[in-house]
């Protein structure tokens, strides 16, 4: 690939802001747009190119804004459209782009479209998915749901509406009814809304669960495991037969490729082959997708029954995606977002002794892969999991829904709380710790969610002042990507694929070869000299700074990037 053919966003690093928890300017305990504006220097110092905002639209906040009641207005909790315009201008002034979250698989049940659709016979009835009760069942009674599907947040995916005697589909909460994308009016309304934001200066969209918009019709029962209260056969609702058509239509109608807009489609149940088809350079669909494969390796039997993962599985999964999209398509690279636990706690070692080094090691390996890296707020200073121990500390609808469902199924509460402590979404949603003050400089009011454990010492001021700053390491990684073509487009090759301690790979572009070598353990490791390319005359261009005196020994979580002597 020549760099002239490469779209701007494939050379970019994205920073995700979760507005609720980033910075609060008006002391109501919830982050807001003016708060983000006041912290933009943090992002330009880091050197990121794109800022992605999780939803800031008018919403009853049943799912923290992923339930939208007005797509074209800012929730007063976050500010006003004027604040938004000021933010876009300030982001652009700093040479960065702004990407919005697009949540169009479902709306809020308080969206005027749904309020109207609830009237049987209304013009918008068909904008959502209504179905009668199962044959032979009394509507509204147990088992009468049209299909046996479970919702992502626990319970049935169908809600009975007494007034009309029918059920509507909600793959997420009952306050998030699924839109009927088969209806062309729905699609046109969504595209018009997207154009309105683009005209306002928005540079692209992160598309929430976008591969659920085309479902497999007719909607029928899915496989249900023994003892499972519902079916979770996601293939019935993901990657449906019209998905590509809808993505292409959206691309054309909104002018996505024509206007060089940034797009990333979040996709549950998406393989690398799907991703290649959706992001192929030969079509006009999406820029890249977010896969779930690597973040589901530790939840094979469910999110709240997590299993250990070997390093070899994790790195082989990423390598598989690197290979699959090497010739066509494009990868996104992420370890964290607002739905995932903190990576330093999950894949690193968040003990005081190893937190800093393991955060840097994880950053190094991720940012040296091919694709577009994402930094989730707080990741750049090694924020750890929240450390919550009671169900009352959680605010997340998913945490409460899953907890209720599994408790009812007989799973002991201690086990569920332990699993939530490791996997729960609120781990990533604790307010950003800016400094060591009581509420971390996030708010002068009462924060909507408690700050995470350790914020007195793990915060932006402390990290940036430290000699071994994680922020500084991220800054260098981002600068390296901007500087070196080999980091952006170089071919990827995984070395030592079965090694469960070392993560090693090369990136090659023309004569230039980089070797990335990281000890992903809390113990000393030796460099397996004979199994790696020669380090003779190799130049160390970046390291996590934890090196000892013996180059053949890797310190715990030490990461190095070498430029190899070739030719
Ligand atoms: O997430 C999609 C999604 O499938 C995850 O929330 C998933 O339910 C969870 O991580 C698995 O345990 C998107 C948003 O990122 C999320 O915040 C929303 O709750 C969800 O869609 C609904 O809009």
mmCIF file of N, CA, C and O and ligand atoms in Angstrom, residues 16 18 52 54-55 63-67 101 103 105-106 152-153 172-173 176 206 208-209 212 234 266-268 292 296 299 303 337-340 396-398 402 423 425 429, ligand 1:
data_model
loop_
_atom_site.group_PDB
_atom_site.id
_atom_site.type_symbol
_atom_site.label_atom_id
_atom_site.label_comp_id
_atom_site.label_asym_id
_atom_site.label_seq_id
_atom_site.Cartn_x
_atom_site.Cartn_y
_atom_site.Cartn_z
ATOM 1 N N UNK A 16 -10.770 8.094 23.318
ATOM 2 C CA UNK A 16 -12.196 8.047 23.656
ATOM 3 C C UNK A 16 -12.473 8.775 24.958
ATOM 4 O O UNK A 16 -11.880 8.472 25.998
ATOM 5 N N UNK A 18 -15.402 9.520 27.699
ATOM 6 C CA UNK A 18 -16.705 9.117 28.235
ATOM 7 C C UNK A 18 -17.204 10.349 29.006
ATOM 8 O O UNK A 18 -16.828 10.572 30.157
ATOM 9 N N UNK A 52 -13.119 10.828 20.204
ATOM 10 C CA UNK A 52 -14.444 10.199 20.061
ATOM 11 C C UNK A 52 -15.197 10.426 21.359
ATOM 12 O O UNK A 52 -14.709 10.089 22.427
ATOM 13 N N UNK A 54 -18.411 9.490 23.608
ATOM 14 C CA UNK A 54 -19.570 8.628 23.857
ATOM 15 C C UNK A 54 -20.809 9.531 23.901
ATOM 16 O O UNK A 54 -20.687 10.756 24.008
ATOM 17 N N UNK A 55 -22.028 8.970 23.804
ATOM 18 C CA UNK A 55 -23.219 9.793 23.532
ATOM 19 C C UNK A 55 -23.461 10.953 24.505
ATOM 20 O O UNK A 55 -23.379 10.800 25.715
ATOM 21 N N UNK A 63 -29.172 3.718 29.960
ATOM 22 C CA UNK A 63 -27.911 3.034 29.642
ATOM 23 C C UNK A 63 -26.842 4.098 29.383
ATOM 24 O O UNK A 63 -26.124 4.049 28.387
ATOM 25 N N UNK A 64 -26.785 5.079 30.283
ATOM 26 C CA UNK A 64 -25.788 6.157 30.187
ATOM 27 C C UNK A 64 -25.703 6.791 28.799
ATOM 28 O O UNK A 64 -24.609 6.974 28.249
ATOM 29 N N UNK A 65 -26.846 7.112 28.233
ATOM 30 C CA UNK A 65 -26.854 7.850 26.975
ATOM 31 C C UNK A 65 -26.898 6.990 25.729
ATOM 32 O O UNK A 65 -27.049 7.520 24.620
ATOM 33 N N UNK A 66 -26.750 5.658 25.873
ATOM 34 C CA UNK A 66 -26.903 4.776 24.701
ATOM 35 C C UNK A 66 -28.390 4.484 24.452
ATOM 36 O O UNK A 66 -28.754 3.577 23.707
ATOM 37 N N UNK A 67 -29.240 5.267 25.102
ATOM 38 C CA UNK A 67 -30.690 5.237 24.907
ATOM 39 C C UNK A 67 -31.082 6.679 24.588
ATOM 40 O O UNK A 67 -31.175 7.513 25.471
ATOM 41 N N UNK A 101 -20.644 9.359 18.720
ATOM 42 C CA UNK A 101 -21.217 8.028 18.831
ATOM 43 C C UNK A 101 -22.558 8.038 18.107
ATOM 44 O O UNK A 101 -23.348 8.962 18.273
ATOM 45 N N UNK A 103 -25.899 5.863 17.681
ATOM 46 C CA UNK A 103 -26.604 4.731 18.292
ATOM 47 C C UNK A 103 -27.945 4.583 17.586
ATOM 48 O O UNK A 103 -28.935 5.223 17.953
ATOM 49 N N UNK A 105 -29.182 1.328 16.280
ATOM 50 C CA UNK A 105 -29.844 0.019 16.287
ATOM 51 C C UNK A 105 -31.144 0.143 17.067
ATOM 52 O O UNK A 105 -32.110 -0.564 16.822
ATOM 53 N N UNK A 106 -31.123 1.077 18.038
ATOM 54 C CA UNK A 106 -32.287 1.278 18.897
ATOM 55 C C UNK A 106 -32.370 2.744 19.274
ATOM 56 O O UNK A 106 -31.395 3.486 19.132
ATOM 57 N N UNK A 152 -29.310 -8.461 26.136
ATOM 58 C CA UNK A 152 -27.912 -8.365 26.577
ATOM 59 C C UNK A 152 -27.820 -8.006 28.058
ATOM 60 O O UNK A 152 -26.810 -8.256 28.686
ATOM 61 N N UNK A 153 -28.860 -7.396 28.577
ATOM 62 C CA UNK A 153 -28.794 -6.924 29.960
ATOM 63 C C UNK A 153 -29.587 -7.797 30.931
ATOM 64 O O UNK A 153 -29.899 -7.385 32.041
ATOM 65 N N UNK A 172 -31.318 -4.705 23.984
ATOM 66 C CA UNK A 172 -30.675 -4.205 25.201
ATOM 67 C C UNK A 172 -31.799 -3.970 26.223
ATOM 68 O O UNK A 172 -32.669 -4.826 26.347
ATOM 69 N N UNK A 173 -31.824 -2.833 26.928
ATOM 70 C CA UNK A 173 -32.839 -2.721 27.988
ATOM 71 C C UNK A 173 -34.238 -2.506 27.397
ATOM 72 O O UNK A 173 -34.371 -2.150 26.215
ATOM 73 N N UNK A 176 -34.802 0.485 25.441
ATOM 74 C CA UNK A 176 -34.029 0.649 24.194
ATOM 75 C C UNK A 176 -34.655 -0.185 23.066
ATOM 76 O O UNK A 176 -34.055 -1.177 22.614
ATOM 77 N N UNK A 206 -18.626 6.727 15.425
ATOM 78 C CA UNK A 206 -18.403 5.394 15.991
ATOM 79 C C UNK A 206 -19.799 4.798 16.079
ATOM 80 O O UNK A 206 -20.685 5.344 16.721
ATOM 81 N N UNK A 208 -22.527 2.317 17.097
ATOM 82 C CA UNK A 208 -22.870 1.359 18.140
ATOM 83 C C UNK A 208 -23.536 0.106 17.549
ATOM 84 O O UNK A 208 -24.476 0.237 16.745
ATOM 85 N N UNK A 209 -23.087 -1.068 17.984
ATOM 86 C CA UNK A 209 -23.641 -2.373 17.553
ATOM 87 C C UNK A 209 -24.259 -2.342 16.145
ATOM 88 O O UNK A 209 -25.371 -2.819 15.917
ATOM 89 N N UNK A 212 -26.044 -5.189 14.120
ATOM 90 C CA UNK A 212 -27.340 -5.732 14.548
ATOM 91 C C UNK A 212 -28.499 -5.092 13.776
ATOM 92 O O UNK A 212 -29.656 -5.462 13.982
ATOM 93 N N UNK A 234 -26.647 -15.266 19.009
ATOM 94 C CA UNK A 234 -26.492 -13.912 18.484
ATOM 95 C C UNK A 234 -26.571 -13.855 16.949
ATOM 96 O O UNK A 234 -26.997 -12.865 16.367
ATOM 97 N N UNK A 266 -18.943 -0.762 15.650
ATOM 98 C CA UNK A 266 -18.826 -1.728 16.748
ATOM 99 C C UNK A 266 -19.644 -2.962 16.373
ATOM 100 O O UNK A 266 -20.822 -2.850 16.025
ATOM 101 N N UNK A 267 -19.022 -4.127 16.452
ATOM 102 C CA UNK A 267 -19.695 -5.330 15.950
ATOM 103 C C UNK A 267 -19.549 -6.515 16.885
ATOM 104 O O UNK A 267 -18.452 -7.075 17.008
ATOM 105 N N UNK A 268 -20.648 -6.896 17.497
ATOM 106 C CA UNK A 268 -20.643 -8.122 18.281
ATOM 107 C C UNK A 268 -20.657 -9.286 17.295
ATOM 108 O O UNK A 268 -21.210 -9.159 16.208
ATOM 109 N N UNK A 292 -15.011 -8.062 19.028
ATOM 110 C CA UNK A 292 -15.063 -8.443 20.443
ATOM 111 C C UNK A 292 -14.204 -9.675 20.728
ATOM 112 O O UNK A 292 -14.111 -10.105 21.873
ATOM 113 N N UNK A 296 -13.238 -11.237 24.525
ATOM 114 C CA UNK A 296 -14.139 -12.279 25.020
ATOM 115 C C UNK A 296 -13.404 -13.587 25.307
ATOM 116 O O UNK A 296 -14.009 -14.572 25.708
ATOM 117 N N UNK A 299 -14.098 -14.814 28.706
ATOM 118 C CA UNK A 299 -15.480 -15.015 29.152
ATOM 119 C C UNK A 299 -16.190 -16.049 28.295
ATOM 120 O O UNK A 299 -17.312 -15.840 27.847
ATOM 121 N N UNK A 303 -19.831 -13.613 30.913
ATOM 122 C CA UNK A 303 -19.065 -12.480 31.419
ATOM 123 C C UNK A 303 -18.835 -12.577 32.928
ATOM 124 O O UNK A 303 -17.788 -12.179 33.425
ATOM 125 N N UNK A 337 -12.352 0.243 26.599
ATOM 126 C CA UNK A 337 -13.359 1.256 26.281
ATOM 127 C C UNK A 337 -14.309 1.308 27.474
ATOM 128 O O UNK A 337 -14.020 0.698 28.514
ATOM 129 N N UNK A 338 -15.422 1.996 27.322
ATOM 130 C CA UNK A 338 -16.337 2.189 28.456
ATOM 131 C C UNK A 338 -17.112 0.922 28.828
ATOM 132 O O UNK A 338 -17.874 0.944 29.787
ATOM 133 N N UNK A 339 -16.961 -0.154 28.039
ATOM 134 C CA UNK A 339 -17.652 -1.415 28.348
ATOM 135 C C UNK A 339 -16.700 -2.467 28.927
ATOM 136 O O UNK A 339 -17.144 -3.552 29.319
ATOM 137 N N UNK A 340 -15.416 -2.190 28.909
ATOM 138 C CA UNK A 340 -14.420 -3.201 29.269
ATOM 139 C C UNK A 340 -13.716 -2.822 30.568
ATOM 140 O O UNK A 340 -13.550 -1.648 30.856
ATOM 141 N N UNK A 396 -24.209 0.637 36.672
ATOM 142 C CA UNK A 396 -24.456 0.115 35.326
ATOM 143 C C UNK A 396 -25.661 -0.828 35.259
ATOM 144 O O UNK A 396 -25.748 -1.792 36.030
ATOM 145 N N UNK A 397 -26.521 -0.572 34.295
ATOM 146 C CA UNK A 397 -27.719 -1.399 34.086
ATOM 147 C C UNK A 397 -27.340 -2.849 33.773
ATOM 148 O O UNK A 397 -28.035 -3.786 34.187
ATOM 149 N N UNK A 398 -26.213 -3.027 33.059
ATOM 150 C CA UNK A 398 -25.789 -4.403 32.751
ATOM 151 C C UNK A 398 -25.382 -5.143 34.028
ATOM 152 O O UNK A 398 -25.741 -6.302 34.235
ATOM 153 N N UNK A 402 -27.436 -8.484 35.025
ATOM 154 C CA UNK A 402 -26.770 -9.791 35.059
ATOM 155 C C UNK A 402 -26.741 -10.344 36.482
ATOM 156 O O UNK A 402 -26.918 -11.534 36.705
ATOM 157 N N UNK A 423 -14.789 -7.846 35.809
ATOM 158 C CA UNK A 423 -15.274 -7.666 34.439
ATOM 159 C C UNK A 423 -16.283 -6.530 34.244
ATOM 160 O O UNK A 423 -16.567 -6.146 33.113
ATOM 161 N N UNK A 425 -18.575 -3.225 33.730
ATOM 162 C CA UNK A 425 -18.334 -2.055 32.879
ATOM 163 C C UNK A 425 -18.004 -0.797 33.696
ATOM 164 O O UNK A 425 -17.302 0.088 33.216
ATOM 165 N N UNK A 429 -15.680 3.220 34.092
ATOM 166 C CA UNK A 429 -16.516 4.424 34.066
ATOM 167 C C UNK A 429 -16.318 5.330 35.273
ATOM 168 O O UNK A 429 -17.011 6.337 35.417
HETATM 169 O O1 LIG B 1 -22.168 -2.181 23.414
HETATM 170 C C1 LIG B 1 -22.578 -3.366 22.807
HETATM 171 C C2 LIG B 1 -22.448 -4.529 23.617
HETATM 172 O O2 LIG B 1 -22.771 -5.575 23.117
HETATM 173 C C3 LIG B 1 -21.907 -4.429 25.013
HETATM 174 O O3 LIG B 1 -22.514 -3.506 25.794
HETATM 175 C C4 LIG B 1 -22.139 -5.697 25.625
HETATM 176 O O4 LIG B 1 -23.472 -5.755 26.009
HETATM 177 C C5 LIG B 1 -21.314 -5.912 26.835
HETATM 178 O O5 LIG B 1 -20.069 -5.345 26.751
HETATM 179 C C6 LIG B 1 -21.162 -7.399 26.993
HETATM 180 O O6 LIG B 1 -21.049 -7.697 28.305
HETATM 181 C C7 LIG B 1 -22.676 -0.983 22.964
HETATM 182 C C8 LIG B 1 -22.208 0.146 23.858
HETATM 183 O O7 LIG B 1 -20.808 0.259 23.768
HETATM 184 C C9 LIG B 1 -22.703 -0.107 25.243
HETATM 185 O O8 LIG B 1 -22.215 0.838 26.157
HETATM 186 C C10 LIG B 1 -24.212 -0.087 25.195
HETATM 187 O O9 LIG B 1 -24.722 -0.449 26.442
HETATM 188 C C11 LIG B 1 -24.774 -1.029 24.148
HETATM 189 O O10 LIG B 1 -24.095 -0.977 22.912
HETATM 190 C C12 LIG B 1 -26.203 -0.672 23.841
HETATM 191 O O11 LIG B 1 -26.261 0.532 23.153
#
